[in-house]
Amino acid sequence: MQPVQIDRALVDFDVLAGWMDGQGLPEGPFEDVERLAGGTQNTLLRFRRGGREYVLRRGPSHLRARTNDVLRREARVLAALDGTDVPAPRLIAACPDETVMNGAVFYLMTPVKGFNASVTLPDLHAGDKAVQREMGLNAARALAALGAVDYKAVGLHDFGKPEGFLERQVSRWLSELDSYSALDGYPGPDIPGLDDVARWLGEHRPATWRPGILHGDYHLANLMYAFDGPEVAAIVDWEMCTIGDPLLDLGWLLATWPDRADQSAALAGPLGATGGLPAPDDLVGTYAERADAVAGRDLSSITWYAVLACFKLGIVLEGTNARAFAGKAPRETGDMLHSITLGLFRRAQEFIGG
């Protein structure tokens, strides 16, 4: 794909060249430009310039209210993770000034040599149960590496509001659910177990916890795996990142873990359908092997975090169902996501019941 085929309103390559030159990056023509798939909220372009490869990330063509702020936060997190052993794209340079590129904040990061196992599986990974098992365990290891990072030491001391993080979760997401009633045509949530799960979460909240970097949407579809083995090449899509309780990321992984047919197709694609992934308890045990990730954190409460993840994700997905009732999203999409919401609340009740 040639640069002239990219909408200049999306990426003006003359502007980009001037900005990159000002950053001291290698000069030259833009080569091998291609638009990458992945995510619906932002745009990814891969290209080569001056003998170096880049991925540019910016918001969609029609910027949303918070898009630029989210991009600024993502760039800051990726910069903070440089020098750690967390597998993530490395930030090359960021442009937080939205006046440079047609109103859009953007940044450049290193390309990831890997694949998304929720979309496709190379032959090596598709045909070897041992590789599949290690892929699952490595998802927990990569998360433990993130949980081990001292967020203050890497410059993220003011990145979030950890005070009262756990205490406000249930009310925060019930308020989100209530807000959907403003959408015309939405009859209100029909989610069996909603009140029981909310009540249980309030009654069993962990008394103590240690803040850290929270990815916020940690599941198999947000991981890239190496082509030549089971290693995690990168954790991607950092737009929900904040400072909170990292055990919620582990709970999120458990909540979305494809250990049965009605979850695997929707949440983990071909990797979830292989049957070779480890059991949820193995994920927790593998996470616990990294002492600096669990120091000061109570893994005996992991069921609470898994239930909270089901609760939160189910409510988030119900938002699209509500928008479908209002004619702002396809009805079939609303029906599919509502069915996943119902499955998440069933799973939450199963977690509660042991």
Coordinates of C-alpha atoms in Angstrom, one line a residue:
M1 CA 0.0 0.0 0.0
Q2 CA 1.4 3.4 -1.0
P3 CA 1.2 6.5 1.2
V4 CA -1.0 8.3 -1.4
Q5 CA -3.7 5.7 -0.7
I6 CA -4.0 6.8 3.0
D7 CA -6.5 9.6 3.6
R8 CA -4.4 12.7 4.3
A9 CA -7.0 13.8 6.8
L10 CA -6.1 10.6 8.7
V11 CA -2.3 10.8 8.3
D12 CA -0.6 13.7 6.4
F13 CA 2.8 12.2 5.5
D14 CA 4.3 15.6 4.8
V15 CA 3.4 16.7 8.3
L16 CA 4.5 13.4 9.8
A17 CA 7.9 13.7 8.0
G18 CA 8.5 17.1 9.3
W19 CA 7.6 16.1 12.8
M20 CA 9.8 13.0 12.7
D21 CA 12.7 15.0 11.4
G22 CA 12.3 17.3 14.4
Q23 CA 12.4 14.3 16.7
G24 CA 15.8 13.3 15.3
L25 CA 14.5 10.1 13.7
P26 CA 16.0 8.8 10.4
E27 CA 14.9 10.7 7.3
G28 CA 13.8 9.4 4.0
P29 CA 10.7 8.4 2.0
F30 CA 7.9 6.4 3.6
E31 CA 8.0 2.8 2.4
D32 CA 5.9 -0.4 2.9
V33 CA 3.0 1.6 4.3
E34 CA 0.0 -0.6 5.4
R35 CA -3.0 -0.2 7.6
L36 CA -3.1 -2.8 10.3
A37 CA -6.2 -4.6 11.7
G38 CA -6.8 -4.5 15.4
G39 CA -9.3 -2.6 17.5
T40 CA -12.2 -0.4 16.4
Q41 CA -11.4 2.7 18.4
N42 CA -8.1 3.7 16.9
T43 CA -6.0 3.6 13.7
L44 CA -2.8 1.7 13.2
L45 CA -0.4 2.2 10.4
R46 CA 2.9 0.3 9.8
F47 CA 5.7 1.8 7.7
R48 CA 9.4 1.9 7.1
R49 CA 11.5 5.1 6.9
G50 CA 15.2 5.6 6.9
G51 CA 15.8 1.9 7.4
R52 CA 13.7 1.7 10.6
E53 CA 10.2 0.2 11.1
Y54 CA 7.4 2.0 12.9
V55 CA 3.8 1.6 13.9
L56 CA 1.8 4.8 14.2
R57 CA -1.3 4.8 16.4
R58 CA -3.8 7.6 16.4
G59 CA -7.6 7.9 16.9
P60 CA -10.2 7.1 14.3
S61 CA -11.0 9.5 11.4
H62 CA -13.9 10.9 13.5
L63 CA -12.3 11.6 16.9
R64 CA -14.3 10.8 20.0
A65 CA -14.5 13.1 23.0
R66 CA -11.7 11.4 25.0
T67 CA -9.7 9.8 22.2
N68 CA -6.7 12.2 22.4
D69 CA -6.5 12.0 26.2
V70 CA -6.5 8.2 26.0
L71 CA -3.7 8.2 23.4
R72 CA -1.6 10.5 25.6
R73 CA -2.1 8.1 28.5
E74 CA -1.2 5.0 26.4
A75 CA 2.0 6.7 25.2
R76 CA 2.9 7.5 28.8
V77 CA 2.4 4.0 29.9
L78 CA 4.4 2.5 27.1
A79 CA 7.2 4.9 27.9
A80 CA 7.1 3.9 31.6
L81 CA 7.3 0.2 30.7
D82 CA 10.5 0.7 28.7
G83 CA 13.3 -0.9 30.8
T84 CA 11.0 -3.4 32.5
D85 CA 10.5 -7.0 31.5
V86 CA 6.8 -6.5 30.6
P87 CA 6.2 -7.6 27.0
A88 CA 4.8 -4.6 25.3
P89 CA 5.5 -2.4 22.3
R90 CA 8.2 0.2 23.0
L91 CA 7.4 3.8 22.6
I92 CA 9.7 5.6 20.0
A93 CA 8.2 9.1 20.1
A94 CA 4.9 10.7 20.9
C95 CA 3.1 13.8 19.7
P96 CA 0.7 14.9 22.5
D97 CA 0.0 18.2 20.7
E98 CA -3.2 17.7 18.8
T99 CA -2.6 20.8 16.5
V100 CA 0.1 19.0 14.6
M101 CA -1.9 16.3 12.8
N102 CA -5.4 17.5 12.0
G103 CA -6.5 17.5 15.6
A104 CA -5.2 14.1 16.5
V105 CA -2.7 13.0 19.1
F106 CA -0.5 10.2 17.8
Y107 CA 2.6 8.2 18.7
L108 CA 5.1 5.9 17.1
M109 CA 6.0 2.5 18.6
T110 CA 8.0 -0.5 17.7
P111 CA 6.2 -3.2 15.6
V112 CA 5.4 -6.4 17.3
K113 CA 6.6 -9.6 15.6
G114 CA 3.7 -11.9 16.5
F115 CA 0.2 -13.0 15.9
N116 CA -3.2 -12.7 17.7
A117 CA -4.2 -16.2 18.7
S118 CA -7.9 -15.2 19.0
V119 CA -7.8 -14.6 15.2
T120 CA -5.4 -17.3 13.8
L121 CA -3.1 -20.0 14.9
P122 CA 0.1 -21.0 12.9
D123 CA 0.6 -24.7 12.4
L124 CA 3.2 -24.9 15.2
H125 CA 0.7 -23.6 17.8
A126 CA -2.4 -25.3 16.3
G127 CA -1.0 -28.8 16.4
D128 CA 0.9 -29.0 19.7
K129 CA -1.0 -29.2 23.0
A130 CA 2.1 -28.6 25.0
V131 CA 2.6 -25.3 23.1
Q132 CA -1.0 -24.4 23.7
R133 CA -0.6 -25.0 27.5
E134 CA 2.5 -22.9 27.7
M135 CA 0.7 -20.1 25.7
G136 CA -1.9 -20.0 28.5
L137 CA 0.7 -20.1 31.3
N138 CA 2.7 -17.4 29.6
A139 CA -0.4 -15.2 29.6
A140 CA -0.3 -15.4 33.4
R141 CA 3.5 -14.8 33.5
A142 CA 3.2 -11.7 31.3
L143 CA 0.6 -10.4 33.6
A144 CA 2.7 -11.1 36.7
A145 CA 5.5 -9.1 35.1
L146 CA 3.2 -6.2 34.9
G147 CA 2.0 -6.7 38.4
A148 CA 5.6 -6.6 39.6
V149 CA 6.3 -3.1 38.3
D150 CA 6.6 -0.4 40.9
Y151 CA 4.3 2.3 39.3
K152 CA 5.9 5.1 41.3
A153 CA 9.4 4.1 40.4
V154 CA 8.6 4.3 36.6
G155 CA 7.0 7.7 36.9
L156 CA 3.3 6.8 37.1
H157 CA 2.7 8.1 40.6
D158 CA -0.1 10.5 39.4
F159 CA -1.5 8.3 36.6
G160 CA -4.6 7.2 38.4
K161 CA -6.6 7.5 41.6
P162 CA -5.9 4.3 43.6
E163 CA -7.5 5.5 46.8
G164 CA -10.9 3.8 47.2
F165 CA -10.4 1.9 43.9
L166 CA -12.0 -1.3 45.1
E167 CA -14.7 0.4 47.2
R168 CA -16.1 2.3 44.3
Q169 CA -16.2 -0.5 41.7
V170 CA -19.7 -1.9 42.3
S171 CA -21.4 1.5 42.6
R172 CA -19.5 2.8 39.6
W173 CA -20.7 0.1 37.3
L174 CA -24.2 0.0 38.6
S175 CA -24.4 3.7 37.8
E176 CA -23.1 2.9 34.3
L177 CA -25.8 0.3 33.9
D178 CA -28.4 2.8 35.1
S179 CA -27.2 5.3 32.5
Y180 CA -28.3 3.1 29.7
S181 CA -31.9 3.8 30.5
A182 CA -31.5 7.2 28.8
L183 CA -31.3 5.4 25.5
D184 CA -34.7 5.4 23.7
G185 CA -36.2 1.9 23.4
Y186 CA -34.0 0.2 26.0
P187 CA -36.3 -1.7 28.4
G188 CA -33.8 -1.9 31.1
P189 CA -31.4 -4.7 32.0
D190 CA -32.7 -8.3 31.9
I191 CA -29.7 -9.9 33.6
P192 CA -30.5 -12.8 36.0
G193 CA -28.3 -12.7 39.1
L194 CA -27.4 -9.0 38.8
D195 CA -28.5 -8.0 42.3
D196 CA -27.2 -11.1 43.9
V197 CA -23.7 -10.7 42.4
A198 CA -23.6 -7.0 43.3
R199 CA -24.6 -7.8 46.9
W200 CA -22.0 -10.6 47.2
L201 CA -19.3 -8.3 45.9
G202 CA -20.2 -5.7 48.5
E203 CA -20.1 -8.2 51.3
H204 CA -16.9 -9.9 50.4
R205 CA -14.6 -7.1 49.2
P206 CA -10.9 -7.6 50.2
A207 CA -10.0 -5.5 53.2
T208 CA -6.5 -4.7 52.0
W209 CA -4.7 -4.5 48.6
R210 CA -1.6 -3.0 47.0
P211 CA -1.9 -0.6 44.0
G212 CA -0.2 -1.2 40.8
I213 CA -0.5 -0.9 37.0
L214 CA -3.8 -2.2 35.8
H215 CA -4.1 -3.0 32.1
G216 CA -7.9 -2.9 32.4
D217 CA -8.8 -5.3 29.6
Y218 CA -6.5 -8.3 30.0
H219 CA -7.6 -11.3 27.9
L220 CA -6.2 -13.5 25.1
A221 CA -7.4 -11.2 22.3
N222 CA -5.2 -8.5 23.7
L223 CA -2.0 -10.6 23.5
M224 CA 0.4 -11.1 20.6
Y225 CA 2.3 -14.4 20.6
A226 CA 5.7 -15.2 19.0
F227 CA 5.6 -17.0 15.7
D228 CA 8.3 -19.5 16.8
G229 CA 7.0 -20.6 20.2
P230 CA 4.5 -20.0 23.1
E231 CA 6.0 -16.8 24.4
V232 CA 3.9 -13.6 24.7
A233 CA 5.5 -11.1 22.2
A234 CA 3.4 -8.2 23.5
I235 CA 0.5 -7.1 25.6
V236 CA -1.5 -4.6 23.4
D237 CA -4.4 -2.2 23.6
W238 CA -3.5 -0.2 26.7
E239 CA -6.4 2.3 26.4
M240 CA -8.1 1.1 29.7
C241 CA -4.8 1.3 31.7
T242 CA -4.8 3.0 35.1
I243 CA -3.4 2.6 38.6
G244 CA -5.7 0.2 40.5
D245 CA -5.5 -3.3 41.8
P246 CA -3.6 -5.6 39.4
L247 CA -5.4 -8.6 40.7
L248 CA -8.4 -7.4 38.8
D249 CA -6.5 -8.1 35.6
L250 CA -5.9 -11.7 36.8
G251 CA -9.6 -11.9 37.6
W252 CA -10.4 -10.6 34.1
L253 CA -8.3 -13.3 32.6
L254 CA -10.2 -15.9 34.6
A255 CA -13.6 -14.4 33.8
T256 CA -12.8 -14.6 30.0
W257 CA -10.9 -17.9 30.1
P258 CA -12.1 -20.3 27.4
D259 CA -12.6 -23.4 29.5
R260 CA -16.0 -24.3 27.9
A261 CA -17.6 -24.1 24.5
D262 CA -20.0 -21.2 25.1
Q263 CA -17.1 -18.9 26.0
S264 CA -14.2 -19.9 23.8
A265 CA -15.6 -18.9 20.4
A266 CA -16.6 -15.4 21.4
L267 CA -13.7 -14.6 23.7
A268 CA -10.6 -16.5 22.5
G269 CA -11.2 -17.7 18.9
P270 CA -9.1 -20.6 17.6
L271 CA -6.8 -20.8 20.6
G272 CA -9.8 -21.2 22.9
A273 CA -11.2 -24.0 20.7
T274 CA -8.0 -26.1 20.8
G275 CA -8.7 -27.7 24.2
G276 CA -5.0 -27.4 25.1
L277 CA -5.1 -24.5 27.5
P278 CA -4.4 -24.9 31.2
A279 CA -7.1 -24.8 33.9
P280 CA -7.8 -21.5 35.6
D281 CA -6.2 -22.7 38.9
D282 CA -3.0 -23.3 36.9
L283 CA -3.1 -19.6 35.8
V284 CA -3.4 -18.5 39.4
G285 CA -0.6 -20.8 40.5
T286 CA 1.7 -19.6 37.7
Y287 CA 1.0 -15.9 38.6
A288 CA 1.8 -16.7 42.2
E289 CA 5.3 -18.0 41.3
R290 CA 6.5 -14.4 40.8
A291 CA 7.0 -13.3 44.3
D292 CA 7.4 -9.6 43.5
A293 CA 4.0 -9.6 41.8
V294 CA 2.1 -11.1 44.7
A295 CA 3.9 -9.4 47.6
G296 CA 1.3 -7.5 49.6
R297 CA -1.5 -9.0 47.5
D298 CA -4.0 -11.5 48.7
L299 CA -4.4 -14.2 46.1
S300 CA -6.8 -16.1 48.4
S301 CA -9.4 -13.5 47.3
I302 CA -9.0 -14.2 43.6
T303 CA -12.5 -15.4 43.3
W304 CA -13.7 -11.9 44.3
Y305 CA -11.7 -10.4 41.5
A306 CA -13.0 -12.9 39.0
V307 CA -16.6 -12.2 40.0
L308 CA -15.9 -8.4 39.8
A309 CA -14.5 -8.9 36.3
C310 CA -17.6 -10.8 35.2
F311 CA -19.8 -8.1 36.7
K312 CA -17.9 -5.2 35.1
L313 CA -17.4 -6.7 31.7
G314 CA -21.0 -7.9 31.5
I315 CA -22.2 -4.4 32.2
V316 CA -19.9 -2.9 29.6
L317 CA -21.1 -5.3 27.0
E318 CA -24.7 -4.6 27.9
G319 CA -24.1 -1.0 26.8
T320 CA -24.0 -2.1 23.2
N321 CA -27.2 -4.1 23.7
A322 CA -28.8 -0.9 25.0
R323 CA -27.5 1.1 22.0
A324 CA -28.9 -1.6 19.7
F325 CA -32.4 -1.0 21.2
A326 CA -31.9 2.7 20.4
G327 CA -30.9 1.9 16.8
K328 CA -27.3 3.0 17.4
A329 CA -25.8 -0.4 17.0
P330 CA -26.7 -3.5 14.9
R331 CA -29.4 -5.6 16.5
E332 CA -27.5 -8.8 15.9
T333 CA -24.4 -7.4 17.6
G334 CA -26.6 -6.3 20.6
D335 CA -28.1 -9.8 20.8
M336 CA -24.7 -11.5 20.7
L337 CA -23.1 -9.3 23.4
H338 CA -26.2 -9.6 25.6
S339 CA -25.8 -13.4 25.4
I340 CA -22.2 -13.0 26.5
T341 CA -23.3 -10.8 29.4
L342 CA -25.7 -13.5 30.5
G343 CA -22.9 -16.0 30.3
L344 CA -20.6 -13.8 32.4
F345 CA -23.2 -13.5 35.1
R346 CA -23.7 -17.2 35.1
R347 CA -20.0 -17.7 35.5
A348 CA -19.9 -15.1 38.3
Q349 CA -22.5 -17.1 40.2
E350 CA -20.6 -20.3 39.5
F351 CA -17.5 -18.6 41.0
I352 CA -19.5 -17.6 44.0
G353 CA -20.8 -21.1 44.5
G354 CA -17.3 -22.6 44.3

